[in-house]
PDB file of C-alpha atoms in Angstrom:
ATOM      1  CA  MET A1054     213.280 265.842 324.836  1.00 64.00           C
ATOM      2  CA  ALA A1055     209.630 266.555 325.059  1.00 79.00           C
ATOM      3  CA  LEU A1056     206.865 264.440 326.798  1.00 87.00           C
ATOM      4  CA  PHE A1057     203.601 264.719 324.967  1.00 90.00           C
ATOM      5  CA  THR A1058     200.191 264.040 327.202  1.00 91.00           C
ATOM      6  CA  GLU A1059     196.573 263.906 325.953  1.00 91.00           C
ATOM      7  CA  THR A1060     196.229 267.213 327.869  1.00 93.00           C
ATOM      8  CA  THR A1061     199.130 268.705 325.987  1.00 90.00           C
ATOM      9  CA  LEU A1062     197.928 267.495 322.668  1.00 91.00           C
ATOM     10  CA  ARG A1063     194.230 268.845 323.325  1.00 91.00           C
ATOM     11  CA  ALA A1064     195.751 272.322 324.159  1.00 90.00           C
ATOM     12  CA  MET A1065     197.637 272.024 320.814  1.00 89.00           C
ATOM     13  CA  TRP A1066     194.436 270.776 318.910  1.00 89.00           C
ATOM     14  CA  ARG A1067     192.825 274.403 319.662  1.00 86.00           C
ATOM     15  CA  THR A1068     195.172 275.801 317.165  1.00 85.00           C
ATOM     16  CA  GLY A1069     195.798 272.977 315.104  1.00 87.00           C
ATOM     17  CA  ILE A1070     198.180 270.199 315.142  1.00 89.00           C
ATOM     18  CA  PRO A1071     200.197 269.452 311.794  1.00 88.00           C
ATOM     19  CA  ASN A1072     199.657 266.202 309.864  1.00 87.00           C
ATOM     20  CA  PRO A1073     202.016 264.327 309.916  1.00 85.00           C
ATOM     21  CA  PHE A1074     203.146 265.567 313.381  1.00 83.00           C
ATOM     22  CA  VAL A1075     206.944 265.825 313.175  1.00 76.00           C
ATOM     23  CA  VAL A1076     208.902 265.146 316.471  1.00 79.00           C
ATOM     24  CA  ARG A1077     212.313 264.217 317.577  1.00 71.00           C
ATOM     25  CA  ALA A1078     213.612 260.980 318.148  1.00 64.00           C
ATOM     26  CA  ASP A1079     213.886 261.399 321.956  1.00 68.00           C
ATOM     27  CA  ASP A1080     210.383 262.844 322.162  1.00 79.00           C
ATOM     28  CA  ARG A1081     207.888 260.506 324.174  1.00 85.00           C
ATOM     29  CA  PHE A1082     204.006 260.026 324.217  1.00 90.00           C
ATOM     30  CA  THR A1083     201.922 258.760 326.825  1.00 92.00           C
ATOM     31  CA  PRO A1084     199.460 255.822 325.664  1.00 93.00           C
ATOM     32  CA  ALA A1085     196.647 258.171 325.896  1.00 93.00           C
ATOM     33  CA  ALA A1086     198.466 260.790 323.867  1.00 91.00           C
ATOM     34  CA  THR A1087     199.217 257.966 321.093  1.00 91.00           C
ATOM     35  CA  ASP A1088     195.306 257.122 321.083  1.00 93.00           C
ATOM     36  CA  PHE A1089     194.396 260.736 320.716  1.00 92.00           C
ATOM     37  CA  LEU A1090     196.465 261.094 317.555  1.00 92.00           C
ATOM     38  CA  LYS A1091     195.251 257.938 316.232  1.00 92.00           C
ATOM     39  CA  GLY A1092     191.998 258.826 316.845  1.00 92.00           C
ATOM     40  CA  ARG A1093     192.116 261.855 314.711  1.00 90.00           C
ATOM     41  CA  GLY A1094     194.096 260.235 311.918  1.00 92.00           C
ATOM     42  CA  ILE A1095     197.402 262.150 312.639  1.00 90.00           C
ATOM     43  CA  LYS A1096     200.370 260.423 311.715  1.00 88.00           C
ATOM     44  CA  VAL A1097     203.699 260.817 313.761  1.00 85.00           C
ATOM     45  CA  GLU A1098     206.927 261.066 311.845  1.00 75.00           C
ATOM     46  CA  MET A1099     210.496 261.115 313.018  1.00 69.00           C
ATOM     47  CA  MET A1100     212.501 264.231 312.444  1.00 66.00           C
ATOM     48  CA  ALA A1101     215.171 262.944 309.947  1.00 71.00           C
ATOM     49  CA  LYS A1102     218.594 261.798 311.569  1.00 83.00           C
ATOM     50  CA  THR A1103     221.150 261.942 309.055  1.00 89.00           C
ATOM     51  CA  ILE A1104     224.880 260.849 308.961  1.00 93.00           C
ATOM     52  CA  PRO A1105     227.544 261.888 306.256  1.00 93.00           C
ATOM     53  CA  VAL A1106     229.263 259.055 304.242  1.00 95.00           C
ATOM     54  CA  GLY A1107     232.749 258.446 304.001  1.00 95.00           C
ATOM     55  CA  VAL A1108     233.616 256.258 300.888  1.00 96.00           C
ATOM     56  CA  SER A1109     236.775 254.161 301.644  1.00 94.00           C
ATOM     57  CA  ASN A1110     239.005 252.869 298.881  1.00 95.00           C
ATOM     58  CA  ARG A1111     241.451 250.010 299.017  1.00 97.00           C
ATOM     59  CA  HIS A1112     243.979 250.834 301.686  1.00 98.00           C
ATOM     60  CA  ILE A1113     246.742 249.094 303.847  1.00 98.00           C
ATOM     61  CA  HIS A1114     247.428 249.675 307.432  1.00 98.00           C
ATOM     62  CA  LEU A1115     251.107 248.476 308.402  1.00 98.00           C
ATOM     63  CA  SER A1116     252.860 247.625 311.733  1.00 97.00           C
ATOM     64  CA  PRO A1117     256.335 249.692 312.425  1.00 97.00           C
ATOM     65  CA  GLU A1118     258.191 246.559 311.750  1.00 97.00           C
ATOM     66  CA  ALA A1119     256.278 245.989 308.239  1.00 98.00           C
ATOM     67  CA  VAL A1120     257.367 249.797 307.510  1.00 98.00           C
ATOM     68  CA  GLU A1121     260.918 249.296 307.829  1.00 97.00           C
ATOM     69  CA  LYS A1122     260.868 245.887 305.890  1.00 97.00           C
ATOM     70  CA  LEU A1123     259.245 247.531 302.981  1.00 98.00           C
ATOM     71  CA  PHE A1124     260.729 251.079 303.364  1.00 98.00           C
ATOM     72  CA  GLY A1125     263.942 250.899 305.045  1.00 97.00           C
ATOM     73  CA  ALA A1126     265.550 251.071 308.484  1.00 96.00           C
ATOM     74  CA  GLY A1127     264.231 253.851 310.567  1.00 95.00           C
ATOM     75  CA  TYR A1128     261.652 254.876 308.043  1.00 97.00           C
ATOM     76  CA  SER A1129     258.509 256.912 309.131  1.00 96.00           C
ATOM     77  CA  LEU A1130     255.233 257.258 307.056  1.00 98.00           C
ATOM     78  CA  CYS A1131     254.837 260.760 305.428  1.00 97.00           C
ATOM     79  CA  PRO A1132     251.286 262.104 306.056  1.00 97.00           C
ATOM     80  CA  MET A1133     250.009 263.352 302.608  1.00 97.00           C
ATOM     81  CA  ARG A1134     246.310 264.469 303.958  1.00 95.00           C
ATOM     82  CA  PRO A1135     244.038 264.128 306.990  1.00 95.00           C
ATOM     83  CA  LEU A1136     241.447 261.699 307.190  1.00 93.00           C
ATOM     84  CA  SER A1137     237.921 262.212 308.775  1.00 89.00           C
ATOM     85  CA  GLN A1138     238.923 260.498 311.903  1.00 92.00           C
ATOM     86  CA  PRO A1139     241.219 262.890 314.067  1.00 91.00           C
ATOM     87  CA  GLY A1140     244.787 261.562 314.060  1.00 93.00           C
ATOM     88  CA  GLN A1141     244.566 259.764 310.986  1.00 95.00           C
ATOM     89  CA  PHE A1142     246.136 260.274 307.681  1.00 97.00           C
ATOM     90  CA  ALA A1143     246.462 259.106 303.965  1.00 97.00           C
ATOM     91  CA  ALA A1144     250.363 258.660 303.484  1.00 98.00           C
ATOM     92  CA  GLU A1145     252.342 259.762 300.729  1.00 98.00           C
ATOM     93  CA  GLU A1146     253.365 256.165 300.474  1.00 98.00           C
ATOM     94  CA  THR A1147     251.753 253.380 298.409  1.00 98.00           C
ATOM     95  CA  LEU A1148     252.481 249.768 297.905  1.00 98.00           C
ATOM     96  CA  THR A1149     251.799 246.893 295.246  1.00 98.00           C
ATOM     97  CA  ILE A1150     249.702 244.082 296.807  1.00 98.00           C
ATOM     98  CA  LEU A1151     250.188 240.685 294.996  1.00 98.00           C
ATOM     99  CA  GLY A1152     247.675 237.961 295.018  1.00 97.00           C
ATOM    100  CA  PRO A1153     247.261 234.541 293.411  1.00 96.00           C
ATOM    101  CA  LYS A1154     246.029 235.786 290.055  1.00 97.00           C
ATOM    102  CA  GLY A1155     246.980 239.293 289.920  1.00 97.00           C
ATOM    103  CA  LEU A1156     248.432 242.576 291.676  1.00 98.00           C
ATOM    104  CA  ILE A1157     247.121 245.873 292.280  1.00 98.00           C
ATOM    105  CA  ARG A1158     249.684 248.953 292.201  1.00 98.00           C
ATOM    106  CA  GLY A1159     249.415 252.309 293.942  1.00 98.00           C
ATOM    107  CA  VAL A1160     247.442 250.999 296.964  1.00 98.00           C
ATOM    108  CA  ARG A1161     247.272 253.958 299.479  1.00 98.00           C
ATOM    109  CA  ILE A1162     249.101 253.316 303.201  1.00 98.00           C
ATOM    110  CA  LEU A1163     247.035 254.853 306.027  1.00 98.00           C
ATOM    111  CA  GLY A1164     248.569 256.131 309.182  1.00 97.00           C
ATOM    112  CA  PRO A1165     249.756 255.895 311.845  1.00 97.00           C
ATOM    113  CA  THR A1166     251.383 252.523 312.068  1.00 97.00           C
ATOM    114  CA  ARG A1167     249.100 249.892 314.024  1.00 95.00           C
ATOM    115  CA  GLU A1168     250.233 246.717 316.153  1.00 95.00           C
ATOM    116  CA  ALA A1169     249.228 244.410 313.081  1.00 96.00           C
ATOM    117  CA  SER A1170     249.266 245.035 309.194  1.00 97.00           C
ATOM    118  CA  GLN A1171     245.923 244.822 307.657  1.00 97.00           C
ATOM    119  CA  VAL A1172     245.035 245.195 304.067  1.00 98.00           C
ATOM    120  CA  GLU A1173     241.202 246.397 303.163  1.00 98.00           C
ATOM    121  CA  ILE A1174     239.867 245.661 299.580  1.00 97.00           C
ATOM    122  CA  SER A1175     236.493 245.371 298.022  1.00 97.00           C
ATOM    123  CA  ARG A1176     234.910 242.486 296.789  1.00 96.00           C
ATOM    124  CA  THR A1177     235.834 243.344 293.309  1.00 96.00           C
ATOM    125  CA  ASP A1178     239.494 243.795 294.118  1.00 97.00           C
ATOM    126  CA  GLY A1179     239.126 240.106 295.596  1.00 97.00           C
ATOM    127  CA  PHE A1180     238.312 238.924 292.200  1.00 97.00           C
ATOM    128  CA  GLN A1181     241.157 240.560 290.495  1.00 97.00           C
ATOM    129  CA  LEU A1182     243.573 239.276 293.219  1.00 98.00           C
ATOM    130  CA  GLY A1183     242.341 235.908 293.051  1.00 97.00           C
ATOM    131  CA  ILE A1184     241.307 235.705 296.855  1.00 97.00           C
ATOM    132  CA  HIS A1185     237.951 235.934 298.525  1.00 95.00           C
ATOM    133  CA  PRO A1186     238.560 237.600 301.978  1.00 96.00           C
ATOM    134  CA  PRO A1187     235.617 237.620 304.710  1.00 97.00           C
ATOM    135  CA  ILE A1188     233.647 240.664 305.783  1.00 96.00           C
ATOM    136  CA  ARG A1189     235.171 241.603 308.794  1.00 95.00           C
ATOM    137  CA  ALA A1190     235.433 244.603 311.444  1.00 93.00           C
ATOM    138  CA  SER A1191     238.673 246.192 311.518  1.00 90.00           C
ATOM    139  CA  GLY A1192     241.316 244.532 313.769  1.00 90.00           C
ATOM    140  CA  ASP A1193     239.481 240.847 313.576  1.00 93.00           C
ATOM    141  CA  LEU A1194     242.440 238.987 311.433  1.00 94.00           C
ATOM    142  CA  GLU A1195     241.707 235.614 312.508  1.00 93.00           C
ATOM    143  CA  GLY A1196     240.909 233.281 309.658  1.00 94.00           C
ATOM    144  CA  THR A1197     241.628 235.873 307.066  1.00 97.00           C
ATOM    145  CA  PRO A1198     243.861 235.343 304.031  1.00 97.00           C
ATOM    146  CA  GLY A1199     247.270 236.543 303.708  1.00 97.00           C
ATOM    147  CA  ILE A1200     248.941 238.504 300.716  1.00 98.00           C
ATOM    148  CA  THR A1201     252.158 239.717 299.481  1.00 98.00           C
ATOM    149  CA  LEU A1202     252.848 243.329 299.928  1.00 98.00           C
ATOM    150  CA  ILE A1203     255.732 244.792 297.698  1.00 98.00           C
ATOM    151  CA  GLY A1204     257.493 248.173 298.740  1.00 98.00           C
ATOM    152  CA  PRO A1205     260.583 250.036 297.328  1.00 97.00           C
ATOM    153  CA  ALA A1206     263.115 248.413 299.918  1.00 97.00           C
ATOM    154  CA  GLY A1207     261.656 245.003 300.247  1.00 96.00           C
ATOM    155  CA  CYS A1208     258.325 242.782 300.154  1.00 97.00           C
ATOM    156  CA  ILE A1209     256.706 240.714 303.014  1.00 97.00           C
ATOM    157  CA  VAL A1210     254.392 237.985 302.834  1.00 97.00           C
ATOM    158  CA  LEU A1211     251.395 238.309 305.217  1.00 97.00           C
ATOM    159  CA  ASP A1212     249.951 235.265 306.512  1.00 96.00           C
ATOM    160  CA  SER A1213     246.687 236.791 307.294  1.00 96.00           C
ATOM    161  CA  GLY A1214     245.106 240.180 307.328  1.00 96.00           C
ATOM    162  CA  VAL A1215     243.183 240.556 304.141  1.00 97.00           C
ATOM    163  CA  MET A1216     239.553 241.683 304.716  1.00 97.00           C
ATOM    164  CA  VAL A1217     236.312 243.399 303.411  1.00 97.00           C
ATOM    165  CA  ALA A1218     235.629 245.803 305.699  1.00 96.00           C
ATOM    166  CA  LYS A1219     232.294 245.771 307.607  1.00 96.00           C
ATOM    167  CA  CYS A1220     230.383 248.878 306.900  1.00 96.00           C
ATOM    168  CA  HIS A1221     230.239 250.887 310.278  1.00 97.00           C
ATOM    169  CA  VAL A1222     229.553 254.282 311.746  1.00 97.00           C
ATOM    170  CA  HIS A1223     232.249 256.223 313.802  1.00 97.00           C
ATOM    171  CA  MET A1224     230.530 258.259 316.807  1.00 96.00           C
ATOM    172  CA  SER A1225     231.742 260.299 319.563  1.00 95.00           C
ATOM    173  CA  ASP A1226     230.161 259.869 323.070  1.00 94.00           C
ATOM    174  CA  SER A1227     227.921 262.822 322.208  1.00 91.00           C
ATOM    175  CA  ASP A1228     226.718 261.638 318.812  1.00 91.00           C
ATOM    176  CA  ALA A1229     225.760 258.201 320.449  1.00 93.00           C
ATOM    177  CA  SER A1230     223.860 259.931 322.929  1.00 89.00           C
ATOM    178  CA  TYR A1231     222.033 262.048 320.531  1.00 86.00           C
ATOM    179  CA  PHE A1232     221.407 258.992 318.123  1.00 88.00           C
ATOM    180  CA  GLN A1233     220.238 257.007 321.307  1.00 87.00           C
ATOM    181  CA  VAL A1234     222.764 254.109 320.570  1.00 94.00           C
ATOM    182  CA  ARG A1235     225.565 252.274 322.182  1.00 96.00           C
ATOM    183  CA  ASP A1236     229.012 250.708 320.817  1.00 96.00           C
ATOM    184  CA  GLY A1237     228.288 247.695 318.806  1.00 96.00           C
ATOM    185  CA  ASP A1238     224.724 248.310 318.046  1.00 97.00           C
ATOM    186  CA  SER A1239     223.513 247.653 314.494  1.00 97.00           C
ATOM    187  CA  LEU A1240     221.851 250.663 312.675  1.00 97.00           C
ATOM    188  CA  ILE A1241     219.447 250.348 309.624  1.00 96.00           C
ATOM    189  CA  LEU A1242     220.464 253.350 307.444  1.00 95.00           C
ATOM    190  CA  GLN A1243     218.643 254.359 304.267  1.00 92.00           C
ATOM    191  CA  MET A1244     220.399 255.903 301.204  1.00 87.00           C
ATOM    192  CA  THR A1245     218.776 258.827 299.390  1.00 78.00           C
ATOM    193  CA  GLY A1246     218.433 259.849 295.911  1.00 74.00           C
ATOM    194  CA  GLU A1247     217.786 257.728 292.845  1.00 78.00           C
ATOM    195  CA  ARG A1248     218.973 254.396 294.476  1.00 82.00           C
ATOM    196  CA  ALA A1249     217.182 254.742 297.803  1.00 82.00           C
ATOM    197  CA  LEU A1250     219.066 251.479 299.239  1.00 91.00           C
ATOM    198  CA  ILE A1251     218.704 250.202 302.776  1.00 94.00           C
ATOM    199  CA  PHE A1252     221.778 248.833 304.645  1.00 95.00           C
ATOM    200  CA  SER A1253     220.121 246.943 307.536  1.00 94.00           C
ATOM    201  CA  ASP A1254     223.191 245.695 309.658  1.00 96.00           C
ATOM    202  CA  VAL A1255     225.706 248.756 310.018  1.00 97.00           C
ATOM    203  CA  THR A1256     228.139 248.358 313.016  1.00 97.00           C
ATOM    204  CA  VAL A1257     228.343 251.435 315.436  1.00 97.00           C
ATOM    205  CA  ARG A1258     231.631 252.404 316.952  1.00 97.00           C
ATOM    206  CA  VAL A1259     231.930 254.725 319.767  1.00 97.00           C
ATOM    207  CA  SER A1260     234.820 256.553 321.122  1.00 95.00           C
ATOM    208  CA  PRO A1261     235.510 260.046 322.380  1.00 94.00           C
ATOM    209  CA  ARG A1262     238.211 260.541 319.646  1.00 93.00           C
ATOM    210  CA  TYR A1263     235.933 259.551 316.832  1.00 95.00           C
ATOM    211  CA  MET A1264     234.030 261.908 314.424  1.00 94.00           C
ATOM    212  CA  LEU A1265     230.563 261.130 312.746  1.00 95.00           C
ATOM    213  CA  ASP A1266     230.971 259.182 309.589  1.00 95.00           C
ATOM    214  CA  PHE A1267     229.420 256.168 307.958  1.00 96.00           C
ATOM    215  CA  HIS A1268     232.193 254.190 306.137  1.00 96.00           C
ATOM    216  CA  ILE A1269     231.406 251.965 303.323  1.00 96.00           C
ATOM    217  CA  ASP A1270     233.695 250.780 300.469  1.00 96.00           C
ATOM    218  CA  LEU A1271     233.792 251.383 296.746  1.00 95.00           C
ATOM    219  CA  ASP A1272     231.650 248.328 295.784  1.00 96.00           C
ATOM    220  CA  GLU A1273     228.894 249.479 298.434  1.00 95.00           C
ATOM    221  CA  ALA A1274     229.062 253.342 297.280  1.00 95.00           C
ATOM    222  CA  ASN A1275     228.706 252.470 293.728  1.00 94.00           C
ATOM    223  CA  ALA A1276     225.613 250.033 294.547  1.00 93.00           C
ATOM    224  CA  ALA A1277     223.687 252.811 296.383  1.00 93.00           C
ATOM    225  CA  ASN A1278     225.303 255.838 294.037  1.00 93.00           C
ATOM    226  CA  LEU A1279     226.765 257.576 297.045  1.00 93.00           C
ATOM    227  CA  LYS A1280     230.009 259.658 297.336  1.00 93.00           C
ATOM    228  CA  THR A1281     231.662 261.165 300.258  1.00 94.00           C
ATOM    229  CA  GLY A1282     229.958 263.946 301.905  1.00 92.00           C
ATOM    230  CA  ASP A1283     226.557 262.602 300.945  1.00 92.00           C
ATOM    231  CA  GLN A1284     224.118 262.068 303.677  1.00 91.00           C
ATOM    232  CA  VAL A1285     221.942 258.829 304.731  1.00 93.00           C
ATOM    233  CA  ARG A1286     218.960 258.600 307.085  1.00 90.00           C
ATOM    234  CA  LEU A1287     218.792 256.754 310.259  1.00 91.00           C
ATOM    235  CA  LEU A1288     215.720 254.323 310.182  1.00 89.00           C
ATOM    236  CA  GLY A1289     216.323 252.201 313.297  1.00 91.00           C
ATOM    237  CA  LYS A1290     218.506 249.857 315.204  1.00 93.00           C
ATOM    238  CA  ASN A1291     219.158 246.376 316.282  1.00 94.00           C
ATOM    239  CA  GLY A1292     216.540 245.222 313.485  1.00 93.00           C
ATOM    240  CA  LYS A1293     213.929 247.607 314.568  1.00 91.00           C
ATOM    241  CA  LEU A1294     212.710 250.666 312.912  1.00 87.00           C
ATOM    242  CA  PHE A1295     211.424 253.637 314.787  1.00 75.00           C
ATOM    243  CA  SER A1296     207.963 253.553 316.098  1.00 63.00           C
ATOM    244  CA  GLU A1297     205.210 255.891 315.191  1.00 49.00           C
ATOM    245  CA  ALA A1298     205.258 257.027 318.748  1.00 45.00           C
ATOM    246  CA  GLY A1299     208.815 258.441 318.549  1.00 46.00           C
ATOM    247  CA  ARG A1300     210.389 255.294 320.568  1.00 49.00           C
ATOM    248  CA  TRP A1301     212.719 252.732 319.501  1.00 46.00           C
TER     249      TRP A1301
END
């Protein structure tokens, strides 16, 4: 972090201050320093902070009991490939999900198992299935619709657990410190490229075990012309944009 005072800027002025003057998010300006720059028509711009994108297709999380009902007693999921978050994986196993108006085959299971089963789909998937689940954070199952899961050894009917996942960013503690955010904050993120859309309410999830990743579903990715590995820019948090003085 750098603290810019009027004295500091006057010393820089002798050799020239670039316009725009690009600073880090944690840099600070005294009121006199801000007035000094404004009086000379110098704009302050934040150094771009970017977050990698992870596009999530429809998928299923299962409880241990559900795994045994769908695949047989004593069955364990077989990891196929690791996911962006440490310890999580896409399993080799898939299921058919059946709704009131249709079904979708080959829906991937993600591991490891969880306490409660959960199905995450897109709005488009909901039309095909004939259900209209709410947008929810993972694990918030109350009031969500159910669905039928069909596996090779049986089927189960979930009374609830289907949702459209709310877009969110996974961060480690060090990531949160760098971006100056806390668990539960809401970020303003801007897409780049031909469709420079803005996501104005992206939830922050912070944990020591997380890797930096912005999770969106296929509908959101298609609307913004994004793919896994793309970068998005951080513009602000909790409804406020970065200020010209380098502060939240």
